[in-house]
Coordinates of C-alpha atoms in Angstrom, one line a residue:
X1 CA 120.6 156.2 73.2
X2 CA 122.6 154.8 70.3
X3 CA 121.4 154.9 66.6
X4 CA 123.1 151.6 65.8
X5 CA 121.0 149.0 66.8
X6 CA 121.0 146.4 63.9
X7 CA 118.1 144.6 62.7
X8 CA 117.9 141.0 61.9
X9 CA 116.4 140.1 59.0
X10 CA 119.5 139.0 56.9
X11 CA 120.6 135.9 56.4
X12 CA 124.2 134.8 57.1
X13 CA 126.4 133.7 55.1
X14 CA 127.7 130.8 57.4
X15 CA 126.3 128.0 56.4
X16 CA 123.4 127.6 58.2
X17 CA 121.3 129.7 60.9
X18 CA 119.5 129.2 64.2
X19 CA 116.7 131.2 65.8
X20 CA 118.0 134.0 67.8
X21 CA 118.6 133.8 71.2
X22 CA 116.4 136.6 73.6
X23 CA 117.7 138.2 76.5
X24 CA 115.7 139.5 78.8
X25 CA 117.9 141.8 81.1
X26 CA 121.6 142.1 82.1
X27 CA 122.5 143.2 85.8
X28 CA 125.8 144.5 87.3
X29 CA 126.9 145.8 90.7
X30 CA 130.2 146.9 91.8
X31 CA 131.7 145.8 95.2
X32 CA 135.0 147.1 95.2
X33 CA 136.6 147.8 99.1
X34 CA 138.1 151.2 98.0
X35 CA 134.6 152.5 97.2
X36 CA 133.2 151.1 100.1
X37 CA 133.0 154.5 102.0
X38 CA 131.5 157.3 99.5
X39 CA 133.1 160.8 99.5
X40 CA 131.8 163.3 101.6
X41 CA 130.3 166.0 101.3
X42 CA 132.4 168.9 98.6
X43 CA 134.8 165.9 97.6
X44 CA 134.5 163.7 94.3
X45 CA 135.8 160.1 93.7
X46 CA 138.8 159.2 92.0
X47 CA 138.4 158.1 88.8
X48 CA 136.2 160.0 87.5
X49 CA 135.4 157.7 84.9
X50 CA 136.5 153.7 86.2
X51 CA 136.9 151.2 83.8
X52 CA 138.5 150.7 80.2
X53 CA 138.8 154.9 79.2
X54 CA 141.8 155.0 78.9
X55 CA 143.9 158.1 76.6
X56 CA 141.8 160.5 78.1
X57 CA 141.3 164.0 76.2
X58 CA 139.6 166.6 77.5
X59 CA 137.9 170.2 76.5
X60 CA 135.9 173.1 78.2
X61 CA 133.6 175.0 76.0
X62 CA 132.2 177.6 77.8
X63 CA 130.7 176.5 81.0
X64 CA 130.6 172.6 79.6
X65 CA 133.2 170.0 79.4
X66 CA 133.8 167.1 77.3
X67 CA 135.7 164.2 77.7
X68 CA 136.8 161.3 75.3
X69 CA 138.9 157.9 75.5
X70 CA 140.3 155.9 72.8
X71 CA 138.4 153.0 71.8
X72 CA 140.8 150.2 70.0
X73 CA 139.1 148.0 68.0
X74 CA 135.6 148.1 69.5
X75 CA 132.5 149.9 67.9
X76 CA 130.8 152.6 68.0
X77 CA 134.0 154.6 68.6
X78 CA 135.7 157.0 70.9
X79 CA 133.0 157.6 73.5
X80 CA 132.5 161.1 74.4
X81 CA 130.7 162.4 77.9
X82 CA 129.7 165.9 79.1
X83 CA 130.0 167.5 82.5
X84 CA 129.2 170.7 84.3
X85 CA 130.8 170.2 87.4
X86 CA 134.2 168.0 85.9
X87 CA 132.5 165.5 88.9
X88 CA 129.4 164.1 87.3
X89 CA 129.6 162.6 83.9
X90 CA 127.4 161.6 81.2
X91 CA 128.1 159.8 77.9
X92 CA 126.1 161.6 75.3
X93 CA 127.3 159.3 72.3
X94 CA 130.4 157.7 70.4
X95 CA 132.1 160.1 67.8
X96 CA 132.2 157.0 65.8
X97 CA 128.9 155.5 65.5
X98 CA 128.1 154.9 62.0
X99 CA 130.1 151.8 60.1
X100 CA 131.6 153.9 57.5
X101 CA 133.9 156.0 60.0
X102 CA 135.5 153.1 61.8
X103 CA 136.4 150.8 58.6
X104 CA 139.4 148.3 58.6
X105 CA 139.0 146.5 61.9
X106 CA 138.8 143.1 60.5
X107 CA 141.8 141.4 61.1
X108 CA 142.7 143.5 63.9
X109 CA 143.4 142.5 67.3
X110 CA 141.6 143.6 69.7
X111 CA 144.3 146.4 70.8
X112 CA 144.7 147.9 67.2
X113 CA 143.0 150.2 65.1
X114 CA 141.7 153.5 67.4
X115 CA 144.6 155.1 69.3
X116 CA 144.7 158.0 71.9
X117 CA 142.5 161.1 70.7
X118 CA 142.7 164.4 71.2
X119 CA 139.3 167.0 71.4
X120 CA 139.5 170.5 70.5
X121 CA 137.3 173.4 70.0
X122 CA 137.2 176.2 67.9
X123 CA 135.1 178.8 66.3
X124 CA 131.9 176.7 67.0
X125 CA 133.4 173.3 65.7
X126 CA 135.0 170.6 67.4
X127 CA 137.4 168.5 66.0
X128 CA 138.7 165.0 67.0
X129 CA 141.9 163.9 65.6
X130 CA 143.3 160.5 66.2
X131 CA 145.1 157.4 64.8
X132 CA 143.5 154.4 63.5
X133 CA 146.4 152.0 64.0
X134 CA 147.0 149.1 61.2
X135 CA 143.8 150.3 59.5
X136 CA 143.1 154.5 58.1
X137 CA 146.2 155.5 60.7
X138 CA 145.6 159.3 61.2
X139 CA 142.9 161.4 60.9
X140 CA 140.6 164.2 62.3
X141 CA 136.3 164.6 62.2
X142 CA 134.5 167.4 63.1
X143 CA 130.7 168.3 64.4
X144 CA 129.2 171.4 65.8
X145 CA 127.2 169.3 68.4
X146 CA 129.3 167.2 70.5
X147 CA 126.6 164.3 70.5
X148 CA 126.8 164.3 66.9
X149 CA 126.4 164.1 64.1
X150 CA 130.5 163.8 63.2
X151 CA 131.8 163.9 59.9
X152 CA 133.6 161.1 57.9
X153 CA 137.0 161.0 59.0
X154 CA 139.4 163.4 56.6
X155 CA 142.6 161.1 56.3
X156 CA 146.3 162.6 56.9
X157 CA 148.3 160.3 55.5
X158 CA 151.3 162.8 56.2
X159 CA 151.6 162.1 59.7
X160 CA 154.1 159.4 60.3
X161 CA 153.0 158.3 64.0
X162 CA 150.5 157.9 67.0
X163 CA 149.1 160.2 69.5
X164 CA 148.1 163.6 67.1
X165 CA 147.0 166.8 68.9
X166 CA 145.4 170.0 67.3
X167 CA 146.4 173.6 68.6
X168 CA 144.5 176.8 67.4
X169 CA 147.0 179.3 68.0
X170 CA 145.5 183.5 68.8
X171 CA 146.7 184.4 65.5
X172 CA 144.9 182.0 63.4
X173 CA 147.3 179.2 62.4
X174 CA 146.7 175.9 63.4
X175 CA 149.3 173.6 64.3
X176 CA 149.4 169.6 64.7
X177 CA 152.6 167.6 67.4
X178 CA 152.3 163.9 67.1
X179 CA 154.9 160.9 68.4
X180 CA 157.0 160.2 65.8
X181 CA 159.9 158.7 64.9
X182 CA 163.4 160.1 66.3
X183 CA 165.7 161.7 63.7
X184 CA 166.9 160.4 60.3
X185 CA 164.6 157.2 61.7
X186 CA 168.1 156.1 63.7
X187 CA 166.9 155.2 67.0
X188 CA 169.3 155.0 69.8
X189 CA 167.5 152.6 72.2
X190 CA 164.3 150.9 72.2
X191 CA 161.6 153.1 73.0
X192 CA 163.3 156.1 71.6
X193 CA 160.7 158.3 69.5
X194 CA 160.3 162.0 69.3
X195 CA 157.3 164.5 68.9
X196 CA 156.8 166.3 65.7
X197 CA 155.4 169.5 65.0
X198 CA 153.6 170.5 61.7
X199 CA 151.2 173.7 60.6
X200 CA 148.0 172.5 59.0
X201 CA 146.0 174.3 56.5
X202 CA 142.2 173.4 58.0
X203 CA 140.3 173.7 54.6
X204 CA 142.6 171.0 52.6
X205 CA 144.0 169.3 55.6
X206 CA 147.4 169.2 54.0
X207 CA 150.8 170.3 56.0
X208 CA 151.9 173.9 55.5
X209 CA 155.9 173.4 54.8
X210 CA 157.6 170.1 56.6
X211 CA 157.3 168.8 60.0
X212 CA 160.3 169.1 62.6
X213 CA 160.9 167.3 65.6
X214 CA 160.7 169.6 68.9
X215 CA 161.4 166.7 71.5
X216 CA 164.2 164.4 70.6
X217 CA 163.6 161.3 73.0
X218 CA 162.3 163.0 75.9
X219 CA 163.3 165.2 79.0
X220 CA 166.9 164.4 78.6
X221 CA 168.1 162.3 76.3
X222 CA 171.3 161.4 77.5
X223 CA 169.0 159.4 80.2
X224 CA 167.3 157.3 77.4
X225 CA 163.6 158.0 77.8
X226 CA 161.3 156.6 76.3
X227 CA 158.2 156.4 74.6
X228 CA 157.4 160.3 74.4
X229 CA 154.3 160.3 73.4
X230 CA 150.4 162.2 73.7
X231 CA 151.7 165.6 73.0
X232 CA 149.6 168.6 74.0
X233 CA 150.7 172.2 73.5
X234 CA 148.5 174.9 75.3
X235 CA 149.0 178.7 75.7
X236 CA 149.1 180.7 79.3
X237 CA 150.3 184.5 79.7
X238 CA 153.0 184.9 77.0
X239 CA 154.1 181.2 77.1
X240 CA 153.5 178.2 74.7
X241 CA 153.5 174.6 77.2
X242 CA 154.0 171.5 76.0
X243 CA 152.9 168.5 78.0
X244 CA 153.8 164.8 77.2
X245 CA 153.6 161.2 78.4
X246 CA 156.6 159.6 79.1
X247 CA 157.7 156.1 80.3
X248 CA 155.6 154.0 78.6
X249 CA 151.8 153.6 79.5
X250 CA 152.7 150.9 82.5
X251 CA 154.5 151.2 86.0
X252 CA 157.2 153.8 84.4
X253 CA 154.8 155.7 83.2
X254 CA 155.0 159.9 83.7
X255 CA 153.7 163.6 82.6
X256 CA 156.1 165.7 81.7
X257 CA 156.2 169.6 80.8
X258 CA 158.5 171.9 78.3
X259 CA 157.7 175.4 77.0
X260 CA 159.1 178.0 74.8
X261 CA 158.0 181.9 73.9
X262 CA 158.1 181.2 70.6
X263 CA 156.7 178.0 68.2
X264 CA 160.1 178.8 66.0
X265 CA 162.2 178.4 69.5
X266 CA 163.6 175.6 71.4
X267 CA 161.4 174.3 73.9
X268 CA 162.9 173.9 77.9
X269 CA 162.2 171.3 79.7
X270 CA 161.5 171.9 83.5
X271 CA 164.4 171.1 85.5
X272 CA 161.2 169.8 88.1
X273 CA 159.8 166.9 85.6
X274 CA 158.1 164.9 86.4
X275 CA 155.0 166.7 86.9
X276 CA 153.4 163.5 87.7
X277 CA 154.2 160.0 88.3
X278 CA 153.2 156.7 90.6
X279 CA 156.4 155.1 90.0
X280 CA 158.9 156.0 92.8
X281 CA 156.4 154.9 95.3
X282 CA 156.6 151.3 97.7
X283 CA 154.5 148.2 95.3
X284 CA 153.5 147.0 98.5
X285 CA 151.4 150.2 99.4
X286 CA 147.7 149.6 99.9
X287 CA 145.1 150.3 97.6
X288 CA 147.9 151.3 94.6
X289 CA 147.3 153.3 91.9
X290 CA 150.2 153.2 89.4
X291 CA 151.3 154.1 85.4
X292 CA 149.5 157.6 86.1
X293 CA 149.9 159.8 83.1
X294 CA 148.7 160.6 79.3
X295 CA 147.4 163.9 80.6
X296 CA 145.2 166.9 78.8
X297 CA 145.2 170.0 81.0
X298 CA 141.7 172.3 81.4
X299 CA 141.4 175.8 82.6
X300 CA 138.4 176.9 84.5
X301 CA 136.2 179.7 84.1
X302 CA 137.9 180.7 87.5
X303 CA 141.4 180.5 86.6
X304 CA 141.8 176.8 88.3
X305 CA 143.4 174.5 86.3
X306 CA 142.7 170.9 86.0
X307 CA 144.3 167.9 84.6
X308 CA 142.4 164.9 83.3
X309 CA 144.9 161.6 82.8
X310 CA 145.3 157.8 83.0
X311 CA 145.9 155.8 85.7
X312 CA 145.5 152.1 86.7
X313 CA 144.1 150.3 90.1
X314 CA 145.9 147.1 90.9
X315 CA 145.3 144.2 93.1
X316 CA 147.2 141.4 94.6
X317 CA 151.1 141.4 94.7
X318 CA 151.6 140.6 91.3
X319 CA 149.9 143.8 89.8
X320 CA 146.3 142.3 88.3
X321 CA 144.1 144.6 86.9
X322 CA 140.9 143.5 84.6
X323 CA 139.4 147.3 84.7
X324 CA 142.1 148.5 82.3
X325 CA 143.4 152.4 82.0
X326 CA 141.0 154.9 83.8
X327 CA 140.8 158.5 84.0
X328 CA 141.6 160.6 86.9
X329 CA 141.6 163.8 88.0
X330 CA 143.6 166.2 90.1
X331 CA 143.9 170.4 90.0
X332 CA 147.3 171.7 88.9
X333 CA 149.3 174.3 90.7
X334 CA 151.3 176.8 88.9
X335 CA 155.1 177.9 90.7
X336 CA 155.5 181.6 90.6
X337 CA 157.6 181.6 87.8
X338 CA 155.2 179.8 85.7
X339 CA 155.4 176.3 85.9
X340 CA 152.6 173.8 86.3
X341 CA 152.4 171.0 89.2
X342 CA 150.1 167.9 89.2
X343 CA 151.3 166.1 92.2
X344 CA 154.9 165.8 93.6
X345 CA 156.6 163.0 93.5
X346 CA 156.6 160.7 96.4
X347 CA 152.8 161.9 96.8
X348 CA 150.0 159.3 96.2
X349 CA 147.3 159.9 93.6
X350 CA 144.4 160.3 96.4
X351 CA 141.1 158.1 96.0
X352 CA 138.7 161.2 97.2
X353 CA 139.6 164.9 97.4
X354 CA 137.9 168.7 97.1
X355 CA 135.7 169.2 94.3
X356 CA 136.7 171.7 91.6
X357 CA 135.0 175.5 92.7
X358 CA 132.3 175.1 90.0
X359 CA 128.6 175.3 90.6
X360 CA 127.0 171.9 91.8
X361 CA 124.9 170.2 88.9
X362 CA 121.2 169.4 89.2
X363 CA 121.0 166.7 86.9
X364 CA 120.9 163.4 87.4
X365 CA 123.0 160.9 85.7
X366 CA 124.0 157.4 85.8
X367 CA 127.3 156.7 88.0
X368 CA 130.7 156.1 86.2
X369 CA 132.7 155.4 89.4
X370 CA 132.7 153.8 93.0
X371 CA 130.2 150.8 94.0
X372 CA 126.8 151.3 91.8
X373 CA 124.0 148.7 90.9
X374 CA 123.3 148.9 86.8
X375 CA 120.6 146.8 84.7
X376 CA 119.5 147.2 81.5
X377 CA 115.8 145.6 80.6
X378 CA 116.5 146.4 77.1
X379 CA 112.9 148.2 76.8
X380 CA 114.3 151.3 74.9
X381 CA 114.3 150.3 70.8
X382 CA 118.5 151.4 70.5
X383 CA 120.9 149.9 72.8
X384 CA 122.3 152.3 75.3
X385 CA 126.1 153.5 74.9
X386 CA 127.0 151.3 77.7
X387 CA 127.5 148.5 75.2
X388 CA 130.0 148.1 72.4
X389 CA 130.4 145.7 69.6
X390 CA 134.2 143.8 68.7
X391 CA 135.2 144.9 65.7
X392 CA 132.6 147.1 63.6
X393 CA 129.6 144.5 62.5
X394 CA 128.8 144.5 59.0
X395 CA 126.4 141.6 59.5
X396 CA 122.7 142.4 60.9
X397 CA 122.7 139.7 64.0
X398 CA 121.2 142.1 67.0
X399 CA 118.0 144.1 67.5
X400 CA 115.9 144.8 70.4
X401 CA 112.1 144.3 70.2
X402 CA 109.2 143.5 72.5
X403 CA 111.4 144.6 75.3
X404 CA 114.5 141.5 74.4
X405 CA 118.0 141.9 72.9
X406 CA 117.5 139.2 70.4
X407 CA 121.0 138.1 69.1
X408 CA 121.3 135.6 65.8
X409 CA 123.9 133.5 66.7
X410 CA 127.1 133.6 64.1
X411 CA 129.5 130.6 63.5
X412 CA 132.2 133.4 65.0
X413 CA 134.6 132.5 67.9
X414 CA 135.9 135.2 70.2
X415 CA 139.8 134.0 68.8
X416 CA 138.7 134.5 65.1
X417 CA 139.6 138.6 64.0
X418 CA 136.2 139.2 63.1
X419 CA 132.8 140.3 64.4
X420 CA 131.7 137.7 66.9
X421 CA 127.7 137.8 67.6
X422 CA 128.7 139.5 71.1
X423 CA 127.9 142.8 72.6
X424 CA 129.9 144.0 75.7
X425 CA 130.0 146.7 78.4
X426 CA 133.6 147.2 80.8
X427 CA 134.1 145.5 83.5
X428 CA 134.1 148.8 85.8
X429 CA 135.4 147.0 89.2
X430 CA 137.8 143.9 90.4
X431 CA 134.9 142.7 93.0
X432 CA 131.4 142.3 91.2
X433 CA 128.4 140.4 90.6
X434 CA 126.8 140.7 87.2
X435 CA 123.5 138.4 85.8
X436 CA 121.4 138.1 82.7
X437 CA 118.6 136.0 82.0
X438 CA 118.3 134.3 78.6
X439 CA 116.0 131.8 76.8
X440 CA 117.5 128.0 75.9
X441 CA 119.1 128.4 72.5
X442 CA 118.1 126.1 69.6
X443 CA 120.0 123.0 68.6
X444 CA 123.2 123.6 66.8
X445 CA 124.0 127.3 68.6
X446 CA 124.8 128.5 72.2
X447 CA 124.4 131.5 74.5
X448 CA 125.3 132.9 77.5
X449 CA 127.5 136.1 78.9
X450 CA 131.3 136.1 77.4
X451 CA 134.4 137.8 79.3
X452 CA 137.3 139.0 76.7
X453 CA 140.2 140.6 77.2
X454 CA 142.1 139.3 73.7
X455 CA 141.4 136.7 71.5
X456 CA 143.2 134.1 73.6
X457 CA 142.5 134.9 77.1
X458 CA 138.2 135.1 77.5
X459 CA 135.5 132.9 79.8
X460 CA 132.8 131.6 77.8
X461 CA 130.0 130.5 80.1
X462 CA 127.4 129.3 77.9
X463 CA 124.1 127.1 77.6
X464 CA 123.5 124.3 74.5
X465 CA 121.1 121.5 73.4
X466 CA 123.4 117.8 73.2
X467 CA 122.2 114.5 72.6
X468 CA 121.6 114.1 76.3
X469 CA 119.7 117.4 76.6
X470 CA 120.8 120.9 77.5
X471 CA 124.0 121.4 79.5
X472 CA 125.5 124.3 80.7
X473 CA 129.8 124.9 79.8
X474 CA 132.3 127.1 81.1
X475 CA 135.0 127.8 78.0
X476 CA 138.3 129.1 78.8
X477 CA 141.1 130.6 76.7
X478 CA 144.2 131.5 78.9
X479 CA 147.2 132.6 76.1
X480 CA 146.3 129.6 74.3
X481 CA 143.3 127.4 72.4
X482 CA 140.3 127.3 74.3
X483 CA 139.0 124.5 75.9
X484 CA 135.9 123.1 77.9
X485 CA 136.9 123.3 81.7
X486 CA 133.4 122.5 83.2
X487 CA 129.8 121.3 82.0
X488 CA 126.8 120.4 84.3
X489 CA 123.7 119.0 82.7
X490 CA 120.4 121.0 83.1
X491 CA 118.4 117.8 82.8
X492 CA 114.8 119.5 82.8
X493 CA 115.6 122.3 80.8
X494 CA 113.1 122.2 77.8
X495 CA 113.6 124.6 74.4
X496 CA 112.4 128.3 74.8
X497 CA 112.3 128.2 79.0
X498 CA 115.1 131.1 80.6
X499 CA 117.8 130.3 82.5
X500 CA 119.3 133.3 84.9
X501 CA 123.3 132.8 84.6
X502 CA 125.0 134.4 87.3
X503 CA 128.6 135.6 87.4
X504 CA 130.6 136.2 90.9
X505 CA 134.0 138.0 91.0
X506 CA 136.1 138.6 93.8
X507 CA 138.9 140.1 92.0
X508 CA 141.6 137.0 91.0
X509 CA 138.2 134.5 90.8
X510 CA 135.2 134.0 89.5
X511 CA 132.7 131.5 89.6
X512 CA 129.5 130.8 87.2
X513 CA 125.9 129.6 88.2
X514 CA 122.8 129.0 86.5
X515 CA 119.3 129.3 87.5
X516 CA 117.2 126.8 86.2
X517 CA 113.3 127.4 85.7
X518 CA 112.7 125.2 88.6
X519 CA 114.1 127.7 90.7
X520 CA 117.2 124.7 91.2
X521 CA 121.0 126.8 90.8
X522 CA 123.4 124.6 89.3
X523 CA 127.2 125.3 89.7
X524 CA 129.0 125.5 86.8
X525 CA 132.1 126.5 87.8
X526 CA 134.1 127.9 90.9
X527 CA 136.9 130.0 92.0
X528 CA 138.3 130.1 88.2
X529 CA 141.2 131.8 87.6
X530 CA 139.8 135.7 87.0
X531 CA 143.6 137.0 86.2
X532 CA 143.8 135.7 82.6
X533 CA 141.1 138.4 81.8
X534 CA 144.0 141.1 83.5
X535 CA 146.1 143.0 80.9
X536 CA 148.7 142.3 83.7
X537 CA 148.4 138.4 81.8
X538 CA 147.0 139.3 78.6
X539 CA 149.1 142.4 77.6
X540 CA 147.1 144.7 75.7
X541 CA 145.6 148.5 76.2
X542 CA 142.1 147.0 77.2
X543 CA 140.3 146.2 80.0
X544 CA 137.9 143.6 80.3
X545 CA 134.6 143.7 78.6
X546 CA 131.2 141.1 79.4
X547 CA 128.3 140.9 78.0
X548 CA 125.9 138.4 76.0
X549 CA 127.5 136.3 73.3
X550 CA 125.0 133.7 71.1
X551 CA 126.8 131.6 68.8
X552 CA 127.0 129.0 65.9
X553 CA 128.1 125.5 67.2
X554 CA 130.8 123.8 64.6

């Protein structure tokens, strides 16, 4: 469990305050067709890891492998799971969980500050370098337990660019590529950037000599690529590899592969590239997967090889997706002169396939993909790493006692760039029920379960004390001001009695119901318009995120 649950004793400076609002429980289940049929027996389930993960990074240390995602501007920061098997996964923290390593997020929309990661190992440490975007831009932290505790982050100011990788090289020096800008900054297109390449001296975390660019553009640059980016280099035999994104993290997106003898030579592309893409395959398929790419390779105690990478499930004909960038899996194949496959193009990313040849886990552990039931009765002290805060608080407006997730409402709108009184898990499938139970807020503040994808495109279905007595409110941003679509009054709804609130998604719509202590549902809402809380209509590199909001009425 996480050690950031915040007490609420303060005071806020907002004016005025109302009681907090107790919740009692928060349900989910997924109902999504394509994991309708589980994968027999010896396959796994692609994703690995559904929902909004996206930049995946990976590492094995010994027989164990981690696994983080980039994070944006939502705290705690960079979650970070463990598996035996590369099947079963289980978050066993946030590398950024205390307020002082994920500063500079006020402000920040909700698709800034914490970029793609990457996760290495060495000599017993691990080290997680990444870019904070518009706040600390790049740095790396360290830990010798992967749950934590991790260091403060140790700035590199240096790096001019997103996407930093570490490599240990076998003869001690350590060396850092990153996306960067093309040469002398003159770029010949839009989207043209190159990958840099720098030595790093570990102890001071300064450069060793200047940087040089090793990928001008991409592939081939007389084909304007763009967007090179995620740069990973790895050793196998007597070869150095470099793998990279390319295309752009939407439908052109790609992996692509290079590799040199020497870190002092050019680097040759392969004249096979891509290694893997979506994007030459029919829209109308069923069941697409598409943007595929933004992969970290692992090799198996074995010799197998794996690659772990983004990808994104669409519905409808326009493209909607509310579950963000996801993480995949698939093995890699190696030609016989040494270059490594994904998946050929023209093949589709399958939904089920063969397990990796690694001994089956024992343990238990809570599902990450395909259709599952989740609830959380809040009757641990800490909240659990499902849920995440927007923006990192600096107010104390949540705690959890006597078995409630008590929030104190703040005079914070989910438009404003600040910490809202909010606390949200992803929205892991496009078909889904999800529930909470809540007691009537006060006078002057409402509560209820918000669904955000950016600060102009959320649902806020909420419950509040008028004149005429409580009413229940569905609030809707879609790329504009919110506004009021639908209230109901709950006529016999007295202060301190729970409501149930009930959320129904069928991917483009949603509809909202509340449970009155009578046992009477009232609709609040029906068949609303699900898509603005899609990146496809939002734009963005999140997914959608739901949870229970309380807030100040102005």
């Amino acid at each position: 469990m996480s050690s950031i649950a915040l007490s609420v004793a303060a005071q806020f400076a907002i004016g005025e305050t109302a009681a907090p609002v107790a919740f009692d429980w928060f349900s989910y289940e997924g109902k999504d067709e394509v994991f309708q049929t589980p994968p027999p027996e010896g396959q796994f389930q692609n994703p690995i890891l559904a929902g909004f993960y996206p930049d995946p990074t990976s590492v094995r240390v010994g027989d164990d492998f981690y696994a983080v995602s980039s994070s944006f501007t939502f705290f705690p920061g960079l979650p970070i799971f463990h598996s035996a098997d590369l099947v079963n996964w289980e978050q066993i923290g946030h590398i950024l969980d205390r307020p002082s390593q994920l500063t500079g997020t006020e402000g920040l929309a909700a698709s800034r500050a914490i970029f793609a990661p990457t996760l290495r190992h060495h000599d017993g440490v691990f080290y997680l370098i990444t870019t904070s975007v518009d706040a600390i831009n790049n740095f790396y932290v360290t830990a010798t337990d992967p749950a934590g505790p991790w260091s403060d982050p140790i700035l590199l100011p240096w790096i001019d660019g997103i996407d930093p990788s570490l490599f240990f090289d076998d003869d001690g020096r350590v060396w850092v590529t990153h996306n960067g800008p093309p040469p002398n900054r003159d770029s010949l297109y839009e989207g043209h950037r190159a990958v840099w390449l720098w030595e790093m001296d570990m102890e001071t975390g300064q450069p060793i000599g200047d940087g040089k660019i090793i990928i001008n553009g991409g592939v081939d640059l007389s084909q304007k690529p763009v967007w090179i980016e995620a740069p990973h280099i790895f050793k196998r035999g007597d070869w150095y590899y470099l793998t990279c994104a390319e295309g752009g993290t939407s439908i052109q997106h790609s992996q692509v592969i290079f590799r040199t003898k020497s870190l002092d030579e050019e680097w040759i592309p392969w004249d096979n590239n891509p290694i893997l893409t979506q994007r030459d395959l029919p829209a109308d398929r069923k069941h697409p997967i598409i943007a595929a790419g933004h992969a970290d390779f692992l090799e198996l105690p074995n010799d197998e090889w794996w690659a772990t990478f983004l990808a994104i499930r669409t519905y409808g004909e326009e493209g909607f997706y509310n579950t963000g960038r996801e993480i995949y899996m698939l093995p890699i194949s190696w030609t016989e002169d040494g270059w490594p496959m994904i998946l050929e193009r023209g093949k589709e990313i399958p939904w089920q396939l063969d397990k990796p040849n690694l001994p089956a886990t024992t343990k238990s552990v809570p599902p990450t993909t395909g259709n599952f039931t989740w609830k959380d009765d809040f009757d641990s002290p800490e909240l659990g790493y499902e849920w995440m805060y927007l923006r990192t608080p600096k107010d104390d407006w949540l705690e959890i006692s006597d078995g409630k997730l008590k929030i104190q409402p703040k005079a914070v709108s989910l438009n404003e760039l600040v910490n809202p009184s909010f606390i949200s898990r992803r929205q892991q499938h496009a078909t889904f029920d999800a529930a909470t139970r809540f007691e009537a807020p006060a006078a002057g503040a409402s509560a209820g379960v918000a669904s955000f994808i950016r600060e102009d495109h959320y649902f806020y279905c909420g419950v509040r004390l008028t004149e005429n007595g409580y009413e229940a409110f569905l609030e809707k941003a879609a790329n504009g001001p919110a506004e009021v679509v639908s209230s109901v009054k709950l006529p016999k709804l007295k202060p301190g009695q729970s409501v149930t609130l009930n959320i129904v998604t069928d991917q483009a719509e949603v509809s909202y119901s509340v449970e009155t202590p009578n046992g009477k549902t009232v609709v609040v809402a029906t068949n609303e318009d699900a898509t603005i809380l899609t990146t496809t209509r939002a734009w963005g590199f999140i997914g959608a995120m739901m949870g229970p909001y309380a807030r100040l009425e102005k």
